[in-house]
């Protein structure tokens, strides 16, 4: 995930008045370019990133730098699980529930995929593709007593993940490295659980992405992909111009290539002869998450930390309301796709 995002235009009305008086002279000079960038005209020039060596290298560098910048801020407020929380559909979540909801996301994903807790059948070798600072990796290592290897494009994340593993006395179970999910540094058939929690949206080649997940999976292994998709389309249908425009704005800030649908993932999985392919739309279950991220940032300390994180993090902040809009319109779908390697 892209870290902590807060719409800058909302901040003057959300911070206490005495903080605003103290910060106003600095705010006026610092935020003019940011607020101009948040206008529709500034974003409308963007087009989704496309495949190709130069574009792919640029995309990977942008992703790495985004997470290098934003991961520390995210961890300081939300902890080490850098992904959505899972909530009961239609229920209001309390502030205290949000970190627990992130753990529920992990557990619900395992449950949906049918990953067994049976000591004789539980996974022993796991790869965490797009591991962030290793929250899922350490959780899965503890839950199953498994050996887990995590990969990320961000050197900052990999180092922090390793430090946290050592602090939790898991250094002999969990390891992390900088690597590309489309060219994983693992031999064929190494893992009996292949885990990708909110990293698929960054992949410029979805076919190659799923193919790599399948390649490193052992026979009988479960593959779990939790990712952002756009809505399913009929065979003759295209996204509407306003939908394309909205997604293009999000792509610009979060370093995303062209989006795909859950149906696209199903088609890819079946083309690779993967079995037991299942999907679910959990959009309603994650609805409280983005507003919760905004609320979590409404302190002076968090506000200043956001500004100090860097331009990429700030730019992501400006786009967060568009994620909420995309969910509300039914354009963005929070999707889980699971399958098994025969």
Short mmCIF file of C-alpha atoms in Angstrom, two decimals:
data_model
loop_
_atom_site.label_atom_id
_atom_site.label_comp_id
_atom_site.label_asym_id
_atom_site.label_seq_id
_atom_site.Cartn_x
_atom_site.Cartn_y
_atom_site.Cartn_z
CA UNK A 1 0.00 0.00 0.00
CA UNK A 2 0.91 3.58 -0.51
CA UNK A 3 1.24 4.64 3.12
CA UNK A 4 -0.52 7.52 4.89
CA UNK A 5 -2.60 9.86 2.73
CA UNK A 6 -4.35 13.02 3.81
CA UNK A 7 -6.02 15.59 1.58
CA UNK A 8 -4.10 18.82 2.17
CA UNK A 9 -7.05 21.02 1.27
CA UNK A 10 -8.97 19.62 4.26
CA UNK A 11 -6.31 20.35 6.84
CA UNK A 12 -7.04 23.99 7.68
CA UNK A 13 -10.57 23.09 8.76
CA UNK A 14 -9.46 20.00 10.68
CA UNK A 15 -6.57 21.27 12.79
CA UNK A 16 -7.20 23.22 16.00
CA UNK A 17 -7.46 26.96 15.40
CA UNK A 18 -4.42 27.85 17.53
CA UNK A 19 -2.29 25.49 15.40
CA UNK A 20 -3.60 27.10 12.24
CA UNK A 21 -2.72 30.60 13.49
CA UNK A 22 0.79 29.43 14.27
CA UNK A 23 1.27 27.70 10.93
CA UNK A 24 -0.63 30.00 8.54
CA UNK A 25 2.34 32.06 7.21
CA UNK A 26 4.30 28.87 6.49
CA UNK A 27 1.19 27.09 5.18
CA UNK A 28 0.47 29.78 2.60
CA UNK A 29 3.91 29.62 1.03
CA UNK A 30 4.37 25.85 1.33
CA UNK A 31 0.99 24.65 0.12
CA UNK A 32 0.23 26.81 -2.87
CA UNK A 33 1.94 24.44 -5.33
CA UNK A 34 0.43 21.40 -3.64
CA UNK A 35 -3.10 22.73 -3.82
CA UNK A 36 -2.60 23.72 -7.44
CA UNK A 37 -1.47 20.19 -8.22
CA UNK A 38 -4.63 18.76 -6.71
CA UNK A 39 -6.76 20.47 -9.33
CA UNK A 40 -8.35 18.43 -12.10
CA UNK A 41 -6.40 20.23 -14.81
CA UNK A 42 -3.07 19.24 -13.27
CA UNK A 43 -4.00 15.57 -13.17
CA UNK A 44 -5.77 15.39 -16.51
CA UNK A 45 -2.51 15.41 -18.43
CA UNK A 46 -1.54 12.05 -16.96
CA UNK A 47 -1.89 8.76 -18.77
CA UNK A 48 -1.33 5.32 -17.20
CA UNK A 49 2.22 4.02 -17.18
CA UNK A 50 2.86 1.50 -19.93
CA UNK A 51 5.07 -1.56 -20.24
CA UNK A 52 8.51 -1.39 -21.84
CA UNK A 53 12.02 -1.45 -20.38
CA UNK A 54 12.37 2.29 -19.73
CA UNK A 55 8.82 2.67 -18.43
CA UNK A 56 9.17 -0.45 -16.28
CA UNK A 57 12.42 0.76 -14.73
CA UNK A 58 10.90 4.17 -14.06
CA UNK A 59 7.85 2.56 -12.47
CA UNK A 60 9.95 0.36 -10.19
CA UNK A 61 12.09 3.30 -9.11
CA UNK A 62 9.01 5.39 -8.36
CA UNK A 63 7.45 2.60 -6.29
CA UNK A 64 10.66 2.07 -4.33
CA UNK A 65 11.05 5.77 -3.60
CA UNK A 66 7.40 6.15 -2.60
CA UNK A 67 7.69 3.40 -0.01
CA UNK A 68 11.14 4.53 1.11
CA UNK A 69 9.51 7.88 1.93
CA UNK A 70 6.20 6.82 3.40
CA UNK A 71 6.78 3.57 5.31
CA UNK A 72 8.16 5.17 8.46
CA UNK A 73 5.21 7.53 8.73
CA UNK A 74 2.75 4.71 8.20
CA UNK A 75 4.42 2.51 10.82
CA UNK A 76 4.47 5.29 13.40
CA UNK A 77 0.68 5.66 13.23
CA UNK A 78 -0.68 2.35 11.96
CA UNK A 79 1.93 -0.26 12.82
CA UNK A 80 3.57 -2.84 10.60
CA UNK A 81 0.59 -4.05 8.52
CA UNK A 82 0.62 -1.83 5.45
CA UNK A 83 -2.73 -2.84 4.02
CA UNK A 84 -6.49 -2.39 4.38
CA UNK A 85 -8.40 -3.64 7.37
CA UNK A 86 -11.34 -6.05 7.11
CA UNK A 87 -14.61 -4.86 8.70
CA UNK A 88 -18.08 -6.29 8.91
CA UNK A 89 -20.02 -4.83 5.98
CA UNK A 90 -22.19 -1.89 6.97
CA UNK A 91 -20.84 -1.58 10.50
CA UNK A 92 -19.18 1.52 11.93
CA UNK A 93 -15.70 0.75 13.17
CA UNK A 94 -14.26 2.27 16.32
CA UNK A 95 -10.84 3.90 16.20
CA UNK A 96 -9.46 1.18 18.45
CA UNK A 97 -10.57 -1.49 15.99
CA UNK A 98 -8.52 -0.47 12.98
CA UNK A 99 -5.28 -2.31 13.71
CA UNK A 100 -7.27 -5.39 14.70
CA UNK A 101 -9.06 -5.08 11.35
CA UNK A 102 -5.72 -5.38 9.56
CA UNK A 103 -5.10 -8.67 11.34
CA UNK A 104 -8.61 -9.76 10.38
CA UNK A 105 -7.71 -9.07 6.76
CA UNK A 106 -4.89 -11.59 7.02
CA UNK A 107 -7.08 -14.16 8.78
CA UNK A 108 -10.03 -13.71 6.41
CA UNK A 109 -7.72 -14.16 3.43
CA UNK A 110 -6.37 -17.41 4.85
CA UNK A 111 -9.87 -18.59 5.66
CA UNK A 112 -11.21 -17.76 2.19
CA UNK A 113 -8.32 -19.62 0.59
CA UNK A 114 -8.82 -22.64 2.83
CA UNK A 115 -5.27 -22.62 4.20
CA UNK A 116 -5.28 -25.35 6.87
CA UNK A 117 -4.25 -24.94 10.49
CA UNK A 118 -3.74 -28.70 10.78
CA UNK A 119 -0.12 -29.28 11.90
CA UNK A 120 0.21 -32.02 9.29
CA UNK A 121 -0.97 -29.81 6.42
CA UNK A 122 -0.09 -26.25 7.38
CA UNK A 123 2.32 -24.33 5.13
CA UNK A 124 5.99 -24.62 6.00
CA UNK A 125 7.56 -22.40 3.32
CA UNK A 126 5.93 -19.06 2.48
CA UNK A 127 6.83 -16.19 0.19
CA UNK A 128 5.45 -12.71 0.86
CA UNK A 129 5.48 -10.84 -2.46
CA UNK A 130 5.42 -7.10 -1.82
CA UNK A 131 6.15 -7.60 1.87
CA UNK A 132 6.24 -3.98 3.03
CA UNK A 133 7.94 -3.89 6.43
CA UNK A 134 7.10 -7.54 6.97
CA UNK A 135 3.90 -7.47 9.00
CA UNK A 136 2.28 -10.37 7.16
CA UNK A 137 5.55 -12.29 7.01
CA UNK A 138 6.07 -12.22 10.76
CA UNK A 139 2.41 -12.94 11.45
CA UNK A 140 2.43 -15.99 9.18
CA UNK A 141 5.73 -17.22 10.60
CA UNK A 142 4.31 -17.12 14.11
CA UNK A 143 0.96 -18.61 13.13
CA UNK A 144 2.33 -21.59 11.24
CA UNK A 145 5.88 -21.90 12.54
CA UNK A 146 6.85 -21.47 8.90
CA UNK A 147 9.92 -20.10 7.17
CA UNK A 148 8.97 -16.93 5.30
CA UNK A 149 10.86 -14.97 2.66
CA UNK A 150 9.67 -11.47 1.81
CA UNK A 151 10.53 -9.33 -1.19
CA UNK A 152 10.01 -5.61 -1.80
CA UNK A 153 11.34 -2.96 -4.17
CA UNK A 154 12.10 -0.65 -1.24
CA UNK A 155 15.51 -0.96 0.45
CA UNK A 156 14.16 1.00 3.41
CA UNK A 157 11.33 -1.48 3.86
CA UNK A 158 13.58 -4.53 3.55
CA UNK A 159 15.99 -3.22 6.18
CA UNK A 160 13.22 -2.23 8.57
CA UNK A 161 11.47 -5.57 8.10
CA UNK A 162 14.68 -7.41 8.99
CA UNK A 163 15.21 -5.26 12.07
CA UNK A 164 11.66 -5.96 13.28
CA UNK A 165 12.12 -9.69 12.69
CA UNK A 166 15.27 -9.63 14.82
CA UNK A 167 13.48 -7.66 17.55
CA UNK A 168 10.74 -10.31 17.62
CA UNK A 169 13.34 -13.13 17.68
CA UNK A 170 12.26 -14.34 14.26
CA UNK A 171 15.51 -13.79 12.37
CA UNK A 172 15.94 -17.55 11.97
CA UNK A 173 12.44 -17.87 10.46
CA UNK A 174 11.94 -14.72 8.39
CA UNK A 175 14.17 -12.96 5.88
CA UNK A 176 13.73 -10.04 3.51
CA UNK A 177 15.42 -8.78 0.37
CA UNK A 178 15.03 -6.22 -2.38
CA UNK A 179 13.70 -8.00 -5.46
CA UNK A 180 11.28 -7.63 -8.36
CA UNK A 181 8.04 -9.61 -8.09
CA UNK A 182 8.18 -10.16 -11.86
CA UNK A 183 11.66 -11.71 -11.62
CA UNK A 184 11.69 -13.44 -8.27
CA UNK A 185 15.07 -14.71 -7.01
CA UNK A 186 13.72 -18.13 -6.06
CA UNK A 187 13.87 -21.55 -7.72
CA UNK A 188 10.79 -23.19 -9.18
CA UNK A 189 8.36 -24.85 -6.77
CA UNK A 190 9.88 -23.57 -3.53
CA UNK A 191 6.82 -22.40 -1.54
CA UNK A 192 3.63 -24.05 -0.37
CA UNK A 193 1.91 -20.71 0.33
CA UNK A 194 2.38 -17.79 -2.06
CA UNK A 195 1.11 -14.56 -0.49
CA UNK A 196 0.60 -11.19 -2.19
CA UNK A 197 -1.22 -8.62 -0.06
CA UNK A 198 -1.92 -5.42 -2.01
CA UNK A 199 1.04 -5.50 -4.37
CA UNK A 200 -0.60 -6.70 -7.60
CA UNK A 201 -1.87 -3.22 -8.40
CA UNK A 202 1.75 -2.12 -8.91
CA UNK A 203 2.52 -4.82 -11.49
CA UNK A 204 2.80 -3.57 -15.09
CA UNK A 205 2.43 -7.09 -16.51
CA UNK A 206 -0.32 -8.96 -14.70
CA UNK A 207 0.24 -12.15 -16.73
CA UNK A 208 3.92 -12.20 -15.79
CA UNK A 209 3.03 -11.43 -12.18
CA UNK A 210 0.66 -14.38 -11.81
CA UNK A 211 3.02 -16.59 -13.82
CA UNK A 212 5.85 -15.85 -11.36
CA UNK A 213 3.60 -16.57 -8.39
CA UNK A 214 2.74 -19.90 -9.99
CA UNK A 215 6.36 -20.67 -10.89
CA UNK A 216 7.66 -20.38 -7.31
CA UNK A 217 4.66 -22.30 -5.93
CA UNK A 218 5.12 -25.97 -5.12
CA UNK A 219 2.65 -28.57 -6.33
CA UNK A 220 -0.53 -28.27 -4.32
CA UNK A 221 0.47 -24.82 -3.04
CA UNK A 222 -2.11 -22.13 -2.38
CA UNK A 223 -1.73 -18.75 -4.08
CA UNK A 224 -3.43 -15.72 -2.48
CA UNK A 225 -3.66 -12.38 -4.26
CA UNK A 226 -5.39 -9.47 -2.52
CA UNK A 227 -5.39 -6.42 -4.75
CA UNK A 228 -7.15 -3.37 -6.14
CA UNK A 229 -9.09 -3.96 -9.36
CA UNK A 230 -11.51 -2.01 -11.49
CA UNK A 231 -15.05 -3.30 -11.97
CA UNK A 232 -15.70 -6.28 -14.23
CA UNK A 233 -16.66 -5.45 -17.80
CA UNK A 234 -18.81 -7.27 -20.32
CA UNK A 235 -16.95 -8.57 -23.43
CA UNK A 236 -17.99 -5.56 -25.50
CA UNK A 237 -17.67 -2.96 -22.73
CA UNK A 238 -14.92 -0.46 -21.96
CA UNK A 239 -14.49 1.76 -18.95
CA UNK A 240 -16.25 5.09 -19.30
CA UNK A 241 -14.12 8.20 -19.97
CA UNK A 242 -14.77 9.61 -16.50
CA UNK A 243 -13.77 6.27 -14.96
CA UNK A 244 -10.55 6.20 -16.96
CA UNK A 245 -9.83 9.76 -15.87
CA UNK A 246 -10.31 8.91 -12.22
CA UNK A 247 -8.02 5.88 -12.42
CA UNK A 248 -5.39 7.87 -14.29
CA UNK A 249 -5.22 10.38 -11.44
CA UNK A 250 -4.71 7.57 -8.92
CA UNK A 251 -2.07 5.93 -11.13
CA UNK A 252 -0.04 9.13 -11.18
CA UNK A 253 0.23 9.42 -7.41
CA UNK A 254 0.58 5.77 -6.44
CA UNK A 255 2.83 4.55 -9.27
CA UNK A 256 0.31 2.16 -10.73
CA UNK A 257 0.26 0.82 -14.28
CA UNK A 258 -2.96 0.03 -16.11
CA UNK A 259 -5.65 -1.49 -13.89
CA UNK A 260 -7.40 -4.79 -14.57
CA UNK A 261 -10.51 -6.55 -13.28
CA UNK A 262 -11.01 -9.61 -11.10
CA UNK A 263 -12.26 -11.40 -14.21
CA UNK A 264 -8.93 -10.65 -15.87
CA UNK A 265 -7.10 -12.31 -13.00
CA UNK A 266 -9.37 -15.34 -13.23
CA UNK A 267 -8.66 -15.61 -16.95
CA UNK A 268 -4.91 -15.43 -16.35
CA UNK A 269 -5.04 -18.06 -13.60
CA UNK A 270 -7.03 -20.45 -15.76
CA UNK A 271 -4.70 -19.91 -18.72
CA UNK A 272 -1.87 -21.11 -16.46
CA UNK A 273 -3.88 -24.24 -15.56
CA UNK A 274 -4.21 -23.18 -11.94
CA UNK A 275 -7.10 -24.86 -10.15
CA UNK A 276 -9.79 -24.00 -7.61
CA UNK A 277 -9.79 -20.37 -8.77
CA UNK A 278 -12.05 -18.27 -6.54
CA UNK A 279 -12.66 -14.55 -6.11
CA UNK A 280 -14.61 -12.29 -3.80
CA UNK A 281 -15.36 -8.57 -3.77
CA UNK A 282 -14.52 -7.22 -0.32
CA UNK A 283 -15.09 -3.57 -1.18
CA UNK A 284 -17.81 -3.16 1.44
CA UNK A 285 -15.59 -4.80 4.03
CA UNK A 286 -12.84 -2.23 3.56
CA UNK A 287 -15.09 0.84 3.25
CA UNK A 288 -14.19 2.26 6.72
CA UNK A 289 -10.47 2.07 6.04
CA UNK A 290 -9.65 5.19 4.01
CA UNK A 291 -11.69 7.56 6.20
CA UNK A 292 -9.94 6.00 9.20
CA UNK A 293 -6.54 6.84 7.71
CA UNK A 294 -7.60 10.48 7.42
CA UNK A 295 -8.82 10.56 11.02
CA UNK A 296 -5.60 8.95 12.25
CA UNK A 297 -3.61 11.84 10.81
CA UNK A 298 -5.56 14.64 12.49
CA UNK A 299 -2.91 15.58 15.00
CA UNK A 300 -0.28 18.26 14.65
CA UNK A 301 2.49 15.69 14.99
CA UNK A 302 1.08 13.52 12.22
CA UNK A 303 0.50 16.55 10.02
CA UNK A 304 4.10 17.75 10.39
CA UNK A 305 5.41 14.21 9.85
CA UNK A 306 3.44 13.98 6.61
CA UNK A 307 4.98 17.18 5.32
CA UNK A 308 8.46 15.99 6.26
CA UNK A 309 8.04 12.60 4.58
CA UNK A 310 8.57 13.91 1.06
CA UNK A 311 6.78 15.00 -2.06
CA UNK A 312 5.71 11.52 -3.18
CA UNK A 313 3.91 10.92 0.11
CA UNK A 314 2.25 14.33 -0.02
CA UNK A 315 1.14 13.73 -3.60
CA UNK A 316 -0.40 10.44 -2.51
CA UNK A 317 -2.23 12.33 0.21
CA UNK A 318 -3.95 14.52 -2.32
CA UNK A 319 -5.36 11.53 -4.19
CA UNK A 320 -6.83 9.66 -1.25
CA UNK A 321 -10.32 11.20 -1.65
CA UNK A 322 -10.34 9.78 -5.18
CA UNK A 323 -9.91 6.26 -3.79
CA UNK A 324 -12.98 6.84 -1.63
CA UNK A 325 -14.84 8.18 -4.66
CA UNK A 326 -13.82 5.16 -6.73
CA UNK A 327 -15.15 2.75 -4.12
CA UNK A 328 -18.40 4.66 -3.75
CA UNK A 329 -18.98 4.64 -7.50
CA UNK A 330 -18.35 0.91 -7.76
CA UNK A 331 -15.39 1.53 -10.05
CA UNK A 332 -12.67 0.34 -7.65
CA UNK A 333 -13.04 -3.15 -6.27
CA UNK A 334 -11.06 -4.58 -3.38
CA UNK A 335 -10.63 -8.15 -4.54
CA UNK A 336 -9.22 -11.43 -3.32
CA UNK A 337 -8.24 -14.08 -5.84
CA UNK A 338 -7.13 -17.51 -4.66
CA UNK A 339 -6.10 -20.62 -6.54
CA UNK A 340 -4.03 -23.80 -6.24
CA UNK A 341 -1.13 -25.11 -8.27
CA UNK A 342 -1.89 -28.68 -9.43
#
